[in-house]
């Protein structure tokens, strides 16, 4: 079973609402078996057309199933309401090494 990475790009639309999500996230994420590998507001874009991405987050899970279990858990879905109200989020699951 290979590890899975979750990569999310974020564009804020209501930063105060997103901040409610961000404040609740650590307690909900604890015990998920995952790890946040990187999180950057105002990431430095190196190439490509100009992007309006304001934050990028990279998380690692032991498997794709573990990532799905966390992202679909009742506790995460509850706080994700603030995430979705506060930002446009695009995310991917990638196979990790």
XYZ file of C-alpha atoms in Angstrom:
97
model
C 0.000 0.000 0.000
C 1.529 3.348 -0.999
C 1.265 6.580 0.874
C -0.996 9.332 -0.375
C -0.456 13.073 -0.548
C -3.294 15.563 -0.458
C -2.430 18.882 -2.114
C -4.809 21.818 -1.810
C -4.681 25.252 -3.423
C -6.707 27.966 -1.740
C -8.140 31.320 -2.789
C -9.698 33.265 0.095
C -13.126 34.824 -0.241
C -13.947 35.351 3.470
C -10.710 35.128 5.471
C -12.443 35.370 8.846
C -14.599 32.353 8.033
C -11.588 30.415 6.724
C -9.712 31.264 9.924
C -12.474 29.528 11.939
C -11.728 26.382 9.925
C -7.978 26.800 10.370
C -8.368 27.178 14.142
C -10.467 23.995 14.404
C -8.321 21.942 12.024
C -5.484 20.818 14.377
C -7.836 19.175 16.896
C -9.788 17.427 14.140
C -6.628 16.346 12.275
C -4.968 14.950 15.418
C -5.372 11.204 15.454
C -5.973 10.997 11.687
C -2.609 9.318 11.151
C -1.760 12.057 8.676
C 0.921 14.729 8.721
C 0.924 18.265 7.370
C 4.129 18.441 5.331
C 3.827 22.046 4.160
C 1.469 24.988 4.387
C 2.253 28.397 2.935
C 0.236 31.560 2.562
C 1.534 33.655 -0.309
C 3.540 30.791 -1.857
C 6.367 31.810 -4.156
C 5.326 30.968 -7.706
C 8.276 29.749 -9.753
C 6.788 29.341 -13.245
C 3.654 29.293 -15.365
C 0.910 31.838 -15.920
C 0.216 34.167 -13.018
C -1.876 32.383 -10.392
C -4.329 33.782 -7.861
C -3.580 30.969 -5.371
C -3.104 32.458 -1.909
C -2.252 29.325 0.074
C -1.038 25.787 -0.619
C -1.272 22.882 1.829
C 0.360 19.446 1.480
C -0.649 16.564 3.757
C 0.568 12.957 3.840
C -1.465 9.875 4.791
C -0.485 6.217 5.040
C -2.855 5.361 2.164
C -5.448 6.816 -0.162
C -8.111 5.116 1.970
C -6.785 6.874 5.081
C -6.959 10.237 3.277
C -10.542 9.562 2.171
C -11.495 8.400 5.682
C -10.239 11.646 7.198
C -11.657 13.947 4.511
C -15.084 12.282 4.780
C -15.188 12.006 8.568
C -18.116 13.751 10.308
C -15.780 15.982 12.336
C -13.877 17.135 9.252
C -17.030 17.671 7.201
C -18.396 19.836 10.028
C -15.415 22.231 9.988
C -15.179 22.067 6.184
C -18.357 24.165 6.079
C -16.262 27.132 7.282
C -13.487 26.234 4.819
C -15.915 26.218 1.904
C -17.587 29.445 3.018
C -14.211 31.108 3.443
C -12.280 29.945 0.400
C -12.340 28.342 -3.004
C -10.329 25.154 -2.537
C -9.041 22.830 -5.239
C -7.462 19.611 -4.014
C -5.872 16.458 -5.352
C -4.843 13.089 -3.979
C -1.476 11.916 -5.323
C 0.384 8.653 -4.854
C 3.270 9.213 -2.472
C 6.587 7.416 -2.189
